[in-house]
PDB file of C-alpha atoms and ligand atoms in Angstrom:
ATOM      1  CA  MET A   2      55.781 -28.436-103.947  1.00  0.00           C
ATOM      2  CA  ARG A   3      57.001 -25.462-105.916  1.00  0.00           C
ATOM      3  CA  GLN A   4      59.293 -23.076-104.112  1.00  0.00           C
ATOM      4  CA  THR A   5      58.450 -19.441-104.859  1.00  0.00           C
ATOM      5  CA  SER A   6      61.460 -18.020-103.069  1.00  0.00           C
ATOM      6  CA  LYS A   7      64.000 -16.415-105.392  1.00  0.00           C
ATOM      7  CA  THR A   8      67.616 -16.345-104.378  1.00  0.00           C
ATOM      8  CA  GLY A   9      68.929 -13.053-103.092  1.00  0.00           C
ATOM      9  CA  LYS A  10      65.483 -11.763-102.163  1.00  0.00           C
ATOM     10  CA  PRO A  11      64.035 -11.648 -98.670  1.00  0.00           C
ATOM     11  CA  PRO A  12      61.847 -14.645 -97.881  1.00  0.00           C
ATOM     12  CA  PRO A  13      58.374 -14.234 -99.393  1.00  0.00           C
ATOM     13  CA  ARG A  14      55.401 -13.503 -97.228  1.00  0.00           C
ATOM     14  CA  TYR A  15      53.200 -16.570 -97.204  1.00  0.00           C
ATOM     15  CA  GLY A  16      50.709 -16.676-100.034  1.00  0.00           C
ATOM     16  CA  ALA A  17      51.507 -13.175-101.153  1.00  0.00           C
ATOM     17  CA  ASP A  18      51.901 -14.064-104.864  1.00  0.00           C
ATOM     18  CA  MET A  19      48.274 -13.820-105.887  1.00  0.00           C
ATOM     19  CA  LEU A  20      47.543 -10.584-104.078  1.00  0.00           C
ATOM     20  CA  VAL A  21      50.889  -9.056-105.028  1.00  0.00           C
ATOM     21  CA  ARG A  22      50.034  -9.655-108.663  1.00  0.00           C
ATOM     22  CA  LEU A  23      46.861  -7.627-108.374  1.00  0.00           C
ATOM     23  CA  LEU A  24      47.732  -5.049-105.756  1.00  0.00           C
ATOM     24  CA  TRP A  25      51.461  -4.410-106.145  1.00  0.00           C
ATOM     25  CA  ASP A  26      52.646  -5.277-109.655  1.00  0.00           C
ATOM     26  CA  PRO A  27      52.202  -2.832-112.573  1.00  0.00           C
ATOM     27  CA  LEU A  28      48.693  -3.087-113.960  1.00  0.00           C
ATOM     28  CA  PRO A  29      47.936  -3.873-117.590  1.00  0.00           C
ATOM     29  CA  ALA A  30      46.851  -0.921-119.736  1.00  0.00           C
ATOM     30  CA  SER A  31      43.246  -1.983-119.757  1.00  0.00           C
ATOM     31  CA  TRP A  32      41.337  -3.935-117.209  1.00  0.00           C
ATOM     32  CA  PRO A  33      38.569  -6.025-118.788  1.00  0.00           C
ATOM     33  CA  ALA A  34      35.322  -4.112-118.440  1.00  0.00           C
ATOM     34  CA  THR A  35      33.254  -7.125-117.463  1.00  0.00           C
ATOM     35  CA  ALA A  36      33.952 -10.267-115.528  1.00  0.00           C
ATOM     36  CA  ARG A  37      32.880 -12.208-118.646  1.00  0.00           C
ATOM     37  CA  LYS A  38      35.949 -10.991-120.526  1.00  0.00           C
ATOM     38  CA  ARG A  39      38.214 -11.948-117.667  1.00  0.00           C
ATOM     39  CA  PRO A  40      39.594 -15.480-117.519  1.00  0.00           C
ATOM     40  CA  ALA A  41      37.785 -17.549-114.929  1.00  0.00           C
ATOM     41  CA  GLY A  42      39.473 -18.669-111.767  1.00  0.00           C
ATOM     42  CA  LEU A  43      42.443 -17.423-109.871  1.00  0.00           C
ATOM     43  CA  ARG A  44      45.084 -19.061-112.061  1.00  0.00           C
ATOM     44  CA  GLY A  45      43.495 -17.785-115.261  1.00  0.00           C
ATOM     45  CA  LEU A  46      43.248 -14.293-113.845  1.00  0.00           C
ATOM     46  CA  ILE A  47      46.864 -14.217-112.749  1.00  0.00           C
ATOM     47  CA  GLY A  48      48.063 -15.619-116.061  1.00  0.00           C
ATOM     48  CA  TRP A  49      46.080 -12.987-117.879  1.00  0.00           C
ATOM     49  CA  ALA A  50      47.421 -10.153-115.702  1.00  0.00           C
ATOM     50  CA  ARG A  51      50.968 -11.428-116.171  1.00  0.00           C
ATOM     51  CA  ALA A  52      50.626 -11.627-119.950  1.00  0.00           C
ATOM     52  CA  THR A  53      48.958  -8.262-120.449  1.00  0.00           C
ATOM     53  CA  ALA A  54      51.260  -6.423-118.040  1.00  0.00           C
ATOM     54  CA  ALA A  55      54.215  -7.622-120.109  1.00  0.00           C
ATOM     55  CA  SER A  56      52.782  -6.047-123.252  1.00  0.00           C
ATOM     56  CA  VAL A  57      51.919  -2.480-122.262  1.00  0.00           C
ATOM     57  CA  PRO A  58      51.175  -0.640-125.522  1.00  0.00           C
ATOM     58  CA  GLN A  59      53.615   2.117-126.507  1.00  0.00           C
ATOM     59  CA  GLY A  60      50.855   4.708-126.710  1.00  0.00           C
ATOM     60  CA  ASP A  61      50.063   4.168-123.054  1.00  0.00           C
ATOM     61  CA  ASP A  62      51.168   7.538-121.740  1.00  0.00           C
ATOM     62  CA  VAL A  63      52.855   8.135-118.449  1.00  0.00           C
ATOM     63  CA  GLU A  64      49.998  10.090-116.908  1.00  0.00           C
ATOM     64  CA  ARG A  65      47.486   7.296-117.377  1.00  0.00           C
ATOM     65  CA  ARG A  66      49.956   4.803-116.020  1.00  0.00           C
ATOM     66  CA  VAL A  67      50.510   6.938-112.920  1.00  0.00           C
ATOM     67  CA  LEU A  68      46.778   7.359-112.372  1.00  0.00           C
ATOM     68  CA  ARG A  69      46.285   3.608-112.637  1.00  0.00           C
ATOM     69  CA  GLY A  70      49.095   3.125-110.151  1.00  0.00           C
ATOM     70  CA  ALA A  71      47.507   5.656-107.803  1.00  0.00           C
ATOM     71  CA  MET A  72      44.155   3.884-107.961  1.00  0.00           C
ATOM     72  CA  GLN A  73      45.869   0.596-107.284  1.00  0.00           C
ATOM     73  CA  ALA A  74      47.744   2.162-104.356  1.00  0.00           C
ATOM     74  CA  ILE A  75      44.452   3.247-102.790  1.00  0.00           C
ATOM     75  CA  VAL A  76      42.945  -0.257-103.109  1.00  0.00           C
ATOM     76  CA  ARG A  77      46.159  -1.658-101.643  1.00  0.00           C
ATOM     77  CA  ASP A  78      46.228   0.827 -98.781  1.00  0.00           C
ATOM     78  CA  ALA A  79      42.624  -0.014 -97.916  1.00  0.00           C
ATOM     79  CA  PHE A  80      43.646  -3.687 -97.899  1.00  0.00           C
ATOM     80  CA  GLN A  81      46.692  -3.116 -95.700  1.00  0.00           C
ATOM     81  CA  GLN A  82      44.770  -1.014 -93.206  1.00  0.00           C
ATOM     82  CA  THR A  83      42.177  -3.775 -92.956  1.00  0.00           C
ATOM     83  CA  VAL A  84      44.945  -6.335 -92.428  1.00  0.00           C
ATOM     84  CA  ALA A  85      46.453  -4.133 -89.701  1.00  0.00           C
ATOM     85  CA  GLU A  86      43.160  -4.272 -87.809  1.00  0.00           C
ATOM     86  CA  GLN A  87      43.076  -8.078 -87.736  1.00  0.00           C
ATOM     87  CA  ASP A  88      44.849  -8.283 -84.362  1.00  0.00           C
ATOM     88  CA  SER A  89      41.969  -6.462 -82.736  1.00  0.00           C
ATOM     89  CA  GLU A  90      39.052  -7.201 -85.076  1.00  0.00           C
ATOM     90  CA  HIS A  91      39.661 -10.897 -85.925  1.00  0.00           C
ATOM     91  CA  ARG A  92      37.500 -10.673 -89.024  1.00  0.00           C
ATOM     92  CA  GLY A  93      36.603 -13.843 -90.888  1.00  0.00           C
ATOM     93  CA  PRO A  94      36.839 -13.832 -94.710  1.00  0.00           C
ATOM     94  CA  ASP A  95      33.424 -12.280 -95.415  1.00  0.00           C
ATOM     95  CA  ALA A  96      33.695  -9.616 -92.730  1.00  0.00           C
ATOM     96  CA  PHE A  97      37.216  -8.838 -93.921  1.00  0.00           C
ATOM     97  CA  ALA A  98      36.008  -8.316 -97.500  1.00  0.00           C
ATOM     98  CA  GLU A  99      33.245  -6.011 -96.269  1.00  0.00           C
ATOM     99  CA  ALA A 100      35.601  -3.978 -94.091  1.00  0.00           C
ATOM    100  CA  TRP A 101      38.073  -3.634 -96.957  1.00  0.00           C
ATOM    101  CA  LYS A 102      35.261  -2.526 -99.260  1.00  0.00           C
ATOM    102  CA  ALA A 103      33.975   0.018 -96.718  1.00  0.00           C
ATOM    103  CA  ARG A 104      37.440   1.458 -96.295  1.00  0.00           C
ATOM    104  CA  LEU A 105      37.886   1.764-100.066  1.00  0.00           C
ATOM    105  CA  ALA A 106      34.474   3.449-100.363  1.00  0.00           C
ATOM    106  CA  ALA A 107      35.473   5.898 -97.636  1.00  0.00           C
ATOM    107  CA  PHE A 108      38.699   6.742 -99.510  1.00  0.00           C
ATOM    108  CA  LEU A 109      36.848   7.296-102.771  1.00  0.00           C
ATOM    109  CA  ALA A 110      34.206   9.466-101.112  1.00  0.00           C
ATOM    110  CA  GLN A 111      36.923  11.985-100.206  1.00  0.00           C
ATOM    111  CA  GLU A 112      38.043  14.727-102.570  1.00  0.00           C
ATOM    112  CA  THR A 113      41.665  13.850-102.034  1.00  0.00           C
ATOM    113  CA  VAL A 114      43.584  10.949-100.550  1.00  0.00           C
ATOM    114  CA  ASP A 115      46.982  11.495 -98.958  1.00  0.00           C
ATOM    115  CA  LEU A 116      48.995   8.306 -99.406  1.00  0.00           C
ATOM    116  CA  SER A 117      52.558   7.844 -98.232  1.00  0.00           C
ATOM    117  CA  GLY A 118      54.820   7.530-101.255  1.00  0.00           C
ATOM    118  CA  TRP A 119      52.216   9.185-103.466  1.00  0.00           C
ATOM    119  CA  GLY A 120      51.409  12.509-101.843  1.00  0.00           C
ATOM    120  CA  VAL A 121      47.964  14.002-102.314  1.00  0.00           C
ATOM    121  CA  ILE A 122      45.839  12.203-104.916  1.00  0.00           C
ATOM    122  CA  THR A 123      42.740  13.919-106.328  1.00  0.00           C
ATOM    123  CA  VAL A 124      40.022  11.287-106.445  1.00  0.00           C
ATOM    124  CA  ALA A 125      38.164  12.987-109.356  1.00  0.00           C
ATOM    125  CA  GLU A 126      41.180  12.296-111.601  1.00  0.00           C
ATOM    126  CA  LEU A 127      41.063   8.577-110.945  1.00  0.00           C
ATOM    127  CA  ASP A 128      39.328   5.753-112.759  1.00  0.00           C
ATOM    128  CA  VAL A 129      37.094   4.698-109.897  1.00  0.00           C
ATOM    129  CA  ASP A 130      35.664   1.778-111.913  1.00  0.00           C
ATOM    130  CA  LEU A 131      39.176   0.390-112.189  1.00  0.00           C
ATOM    131  CA  GLY A 132      39.456   0.623-108.407  1.00  0.00           C
ATOM    132  CA  TRP A 133      36.295  -1.357-107.863  1.00  0.00           C
ATOM    133  CA  SER A 134      37.254  -3.948-110.504  1.00  0.00           C
ATOM    134  CA  LEU A 135      40.587  -4.356-108.803  1.00  0.00           C
ATOM    135  CA  TYR A 136      38.946  -4.718-105.412  1.00  0.00           C
ATOM    136  CA  ALA A 137      36.511  -7.312-106.787  1.00  0.00           C
ATOM    137  CA  ALA A 138      39.279  -9.350-108.428  1.00  0.00           C
ATOM    138  CA  ALA A 139      41.653  -9.241-105.473  1.00  0.00           C
ATOM    139  CA  SER A 140      38.874  -9.895-103.000  1.00  0.00           C
ATOM    140  CA  SER A 141      37.617 -12.940-104.898  1.00  0.00           C
ATOM    141  CA  ALA A 142      41.200 -14.159-105.351  1.00  0.00           C
ATOM    142  CA  ARG A 143      41.577 -14.052-101.578  1.00  0.00           C
ATOM    143  CA  ALA A 144      38.244 -15.805-100.993  1.00  0.00           C
ATOM    144  CA  ASP A 145      39.167 -18.395-103.617  1.00  0.00           C
ATOM    145  CA  ALA A 146      42.515 -19.069-101.963  1.00  0.00           C
ATOM    146  CA  ILE A 147      40.853 -19.492 -98.574  1.00  0.00           C
ATOM    147  CA  ALA A 148      38.136 -21.801 -99.907  1.00  0.00           C
ATOM    148  CA  ARG A 149      40.582 -24.099-101.681  1.00  0.00           C
ATOM    149  CA  ALA A 150      43.400 -24.148 -99.147  1.00  0.00           C
ATOM    150  CA  VAL A 151      44.664 -27.624 -98.286  1.00  0.00           C
ATOM    151  CA  ALA A 152      47.469 -29.077 -96.199  1.00  0.00           C
ATOM    152  CA  THR A 153      50.495 -30.654 -97.897  1.00  0.00           C
ATOM    153  CA  PRO A 154      51.750 -34.048 -96.647  1.00  0.00           C
ATOM    154  CA  SER A 155      53.847 -33.956 -93.496  1.00  0.00           C
ATOM    155  CA  GLN A 156      57.570 -34.025 -94.133  1.00  0.00           C
ATOM    156  CA  ARG A 157      60.005 -35.440 -91.639  1.00  0.00           C
ATOM    157  CA  ARG A 158      62.524 -32.750 -90.709  1.00  0.00           C
ATOM    158  CA  ALA A 159      65.668 -33.308 -88.695  1.00  0.00           C
ATOM    159  CA  ALA A 160      67.085 -36.689 -87.753  1.00  0.00           C
ATOM    160  CA  ASP A 161      65.702 -36.836 -84.222  1.00  0.00           C
ATOM    161  CA  ASP A 162      66.729 -39.181 -81.455  1.00  0.00           C
ATOM    162  CA  ASP A 163      64.161 -41.894 -80.910  1.00  0.00           C
ATOM    163  CA  PRO A 164      61.421 -41.851 -79.857  1.00  0.00           C
ATOM    164  CA  THR A 165      60.721 -38.329 -81.114  1.00  0.00           C
ATOM    165  CA  ALA A 166      60.226 -37.115 -84.688  1.00  0.00           C
ATOM    166  CA  SER A 167      59.903 -33.578 -86.093  1.00  0.00           C
ATOM    167  CA  TYR A 168      57.609 -32.727 -88.993  1.00  0.00           C
ATOM    168  CA  ALA A 169      56.409 -29.775 -91.022  1.00  0.00           C
ATOM    169  CA  PHE A 170      53.677 -29.177 -93.535  1.00  0.00           C
ATOM    170  CA  SER A 171      52.251 -26.187 -95.389  1.00  0.00           C
ATOM    171  CA  ILE A 172      48.823 -24.828 -96.118  1.00  0.00           C
ATOM    172  CA  VAL A 173      48.680 -24.154 -99.866  1.00  0.00           C
ATOM    173  CA  THR A 174      46.331 -23.238-102.695  1.00  0.00           C
ATOM    174  CA  ASP A 175      47.114 -24.766-106.090  1.00  0.00           C
ATOM    175  CA  GLU A 176      50.618 -23.866-107.219  1.00  0.00           C
ATOM    176  CA  GLU A 177      50.820 -20.623-105.300  1.00  0.00           C
ATOM    177  CA  GLY A 178      53.359 -20.277-102.541  1.00  0.00           C
ATOM    178  CA  PRO A 179      52.404 -21.525 -99.096  1.00  0.00           C
ATOM    179  CA  LEU A 180      49.801 -19.527 -97.175  1.00  0.00           C
ATOM    180  CA  GLY A 181      51.242 -20.786 -93.933  1.00  0.00           C
ATOM    181  CA  ARG A 182      53.530 -23.308 -92.301  1.00  0.00           C
ATOM    182  CA  VAL A 183      53.060 -25.740 -89.420  1.00  0.00           C
ATOM    183  CA  ARG A 184      55.876 -27.337 -87.406  1.00  0.00           C
ATOM    184  CA  TYR A 185      55.326 -30.083 -84.871  1.00  0.00           C
ATOM    185  CA  ALA A 186      56.900 -33.078 -83.213  1.00  0.00           C
ATOM    186  CA  THR A 187      55.675 -36.418 -81.921  1.00  0.00           C
ATOM    187  CA  CYS A 188      56.855 -38.805 -79.240  1.00  0.00           C
ATOM    188  CA  GLU A 189      55.623 -42.331 -79.879  1.00  0.00           C
ATOM    189  CA  HIS A 190      56.877 -43.537 -76.502  1.00  0.00           C
ATOM    190  CA  CYS A 191      54.729 -41.094 -74.535  1.00  0.00           C
ATOM    191  CA  GLY A 192      51.943 -40.910 -77.115  1.00  0.00           C
ATOM    192  CA  VAL A 193      52.369 -37.142 -77.233  1.00  0.00           C
ATOM    193  CA  GLY A 194      52.221 -34.620 -80.063  1.00  0.00           C
ATOM    194  CA  LEU A 195      53.681 -31.151 -79.638  1.00  0.00           C
ATOM    195  CA  LEU A 196      52.687 -28.298 -81.915  1.00  0.00           C
ATOM    196  CA  ARG A 197      55.760 -26.096 -82.157  1.00  0.00           C
ATOM    197  CA  LYS A 198      54.620 -23.279 -84.414  1.00  0.00           C
ATOM    198  CA  ILE A 199      51.866 -22.220 -86.794  1.00  0.00           C
ATOM    199  CA  SER A 200      53.018 -19.316 -89.008  1.00  0.00           C
ATOM    200  CA  PHE A 201      50.690 -17.283 -91.168  1.00  0.00           C
ATOM    201  CA  SER A 202      51.221 -13.795 -92.533  1.00  0.00           C
ATOM    202  CA  PRO A 203      48.739 -11.271 -91.148  1.00  0.00           C
ATOM    203  CA  GLU A 204      46.969 -11.345 -94.548  1.00  0.00           C
ATOM    204  CA  TRP A 205      45.829 -14.870 -93.740  1.00  0.00           C
ATOM    205  CA  HIS A 206      44.815 -14.554 -90.131  1.00  0.00           C
ATOM    206  CA  CYS A 207      41.267 -15.573 -89.161  1.00  0.00           C
ATOM    207  CA  CYS A 208      40.803 -17.623 -92.331  1.00  0.00           C
ATOM    208  CA  GLY A 209      40.275 -20.936 -90.551  1.00  0.00           C
ATOM    209  CA  PHE A 210      43.771 -22.219 -91.311  1.00  0.00           C
ATOM    210  CA  GLY A 211      44.653 -22.684 -87.630  1.00  0.00           C
ATOM    211  CA  THR A 212      41.677 -24.988 -87.202  1.00  0.00           C
ATOM    212  CA  LEU A 213      42.567 -26.781 -90.421  1.00  0.00           C
ATOM    213  CA  ALA A 214      46.119 -27.305 -89.123  1.00  0.00           C
ATOM    214  CA  LEU A 215      45.009 -28.711 -85.759  1.00  0.00           C
ATOM    215  CA  ARG A 216      42.512 -31.070 -87.380  1.00  0.00           C
ATOM    216  CA  GLU A 217      45.240 -32.342 -89.699  1.00  0.00           C
ATOM    217  CA  LEU A 218      47.550 -33.032 -86.770  1.00  0.00           C
ATOM    218  CA  GLU A 219      44.930 -35.145 -85.031  1.00  0.00           C
ATOM    219  CA  LEU A 220      44.011 -36.949 -88.250  1.00  0.00           C
ATOM    220  CA  ARG A 221      47.566 -37.730 -89.256  1.00  0.00           C
ATOM    221  CA  HIS A 222      48.642 -39.002 -85.878  1.00  0.00           C
ATOM    222  CA  PRO A 223      45.547 -40.534 -84.299  1.00  0.00           C
ATOM    223  CA  GLY A 224      45.934 -41.709 -80.741  1.00  0.00           C
ATOM    224  CA  LEU A 225      48.386 -39.011 -79.692  1.00  0.00           C
ATOM    225  CA  THR A 226      47.548 -36.424 -77.054  1.00  0.00           C
ATOM    226  CA  TRP A 227      48.313 -32.947 -78.345  1.00  0.00           C
ATOM    227  CA  TYR A 228      49.913 -30.032 -76.584  1.00  0.00           C
ATOM    228  CA  THR A 229      51.389 -26.707 -77.527  1.00  0.00           C
ATOM    229  CA  THR A 230      53.749 -24.366 -75.747  1.00  0.00           C
ATOM    230  CA  GLY A 231      53.257 -21.225 -73.681  1.00  0.00           C
ATOM    231  CA  GLN A 232      54.280 -18.911 -76.502  1.00  0.00           C
ATOM    232  CA  TYR A 233      50.730 -19.265 -77.761  1.00  0.00           C
ATOM    233  CA  GLU A 234      49.157 -17.597 -74.731  1.00  0.00           C
ATOM    234  CA  HIS A 235      47.949 -14.778 -76.982  1.00  0.00           C
ATOM    235  CA  ALA A 236      46.071 -17.367 -79.046  1.00  0.00           C
ATOM    236  CA  ARG A 237      44.581 -19.042 -75.992  1.00  0.00           C
ATOM    237  CA  GLY A 238      41.009 -18.288 -77.054  1.00  0.00           C
ATOM    238  CA  PHE A 239      41.593 -20.149 -80.285  1.00  0.00           C
ATOM    239  CA  TYR A 240      42.899 -23.253 -78.518  1.00  0.00           C
ATOM    240  CA  ASP A 241      40.178 -23.074 -75.885  1.00  0.00           C
ATOM    241  CA  ARG A 242      37.540 -23.145 -78.615  1.00  0.00           C
ATOM    242  CA  PHE A 243      39.237 -25.966 -80.453  1.00  0.00           C
ATOM    243  CA  ARG A 244      39.716 -28.206 -77.408  1.00  0.00           C
ATOM    244  CA  HIS A 245      35.940 -28.462 -76.985  1.00  0.00           C
ATOM    245  CA  ARG A 246      35.876 -30.513 -80.182  1.00  0.00           C
ATOM    246  CA  SER A 247      39.029 -32.420 -79.354  1.00  0.00           C
ATOM    247  CA  ASN A 248      40.203 -35.045 -76.894  1.00  0.00           C
ATOM    248  CA  SER A 249      43.559 -33.287 -76.486  1.00  0.00           C
ATOM    249  CA  PRO A 250      44.156 -30.662 -73.831  1.00  0.00           C
ATOM    250  CA  TRP A 251      46.208 -28.424 -76.137  1.00  0.00           C
ATOM    251  CA  ILE A 252      48.116 -25.555 -74.497  1.00  0.00           C
ATOM    252  CA  GLU A 253      48.612 -27.382 -71.115  1.00  0.00           C
ATOM    253  CA  LYS A 254      52.123 -28.369 -70.186  1.00  0.00           C
ATOM    254  CA  HIS A 255      53.112 -31.596 -71.923  1.00  0.00           C
ATOM    255  CA  PRO A 256      54.401 -34.502 -69.828  1.00  0.00           C
ATOM    256  CA  CYS A 257      56.954 -35.894 -72.310  1.00  0.00           C
ATOM    257  CA  PRO A 258      60.640 -35.495 -71.293  1.00  0.00           C
ATOM    258  CA  HIS A 259      61.996 -36.514 -74.706  1.00  0.00           C
ATOM    259  CA  PHE A 260      61.557 -33.298 -76.709  1.00  0.00           C
TER     260      PHE A 260
HETATM  261 ZN1   ZN B 324      58.209 -38.764 -74.767  1.00  0.00          ZN
END
């Protein structure tokens, strides 16, 4: 699997690449007016954005560039505020897209928007169509990533003492960086599996990846009884829902002394 981490930089947020491209990186001078002119699919879209951003025409004056950046900042801020609500709202992908859209609409209905790092932006000066195109592209990129997310094969980690073994796998979409990471251990002697940690950036909460991860654990190591540790108390509702479909108790204290 491709590593997206670059040396000297802080570790990347899981799966940020595709959204960063659209919401954080400098925009190309012109956004295709219709979806028909835009390359299909997430990879095509990102490749296109990368190529056009690298060739900003010389006549592209500073003011227009700043206004594009401001519009992008508003779409991004609406996204980040929606992400920040996930701890309380737990929105699934469709509800998230709607909430993000509603927040963007509310911004654009104002005369001015006061964004940190930008100051007061007058909405009438902005290219609102660009904002909506950007929202549509980023929103479908997110939906696309969620729909096509898969788990990588489990990789054995440290050299454990028998009878335990530690593993990790990632949730990924195509060649993008991992959306999340799952660490677990098994004890063949006791027939026990222990989920150590599921890590997803807030951008990818409530996307079904937790359920995907737990299903994979049970599929890959059939016959084990699965547990997880007390640090997941805040996610208890999630495990309680999952255990109804599972033979494992999850979240109860595990009986294996070997970990
Ligand atoms: Zn054991």
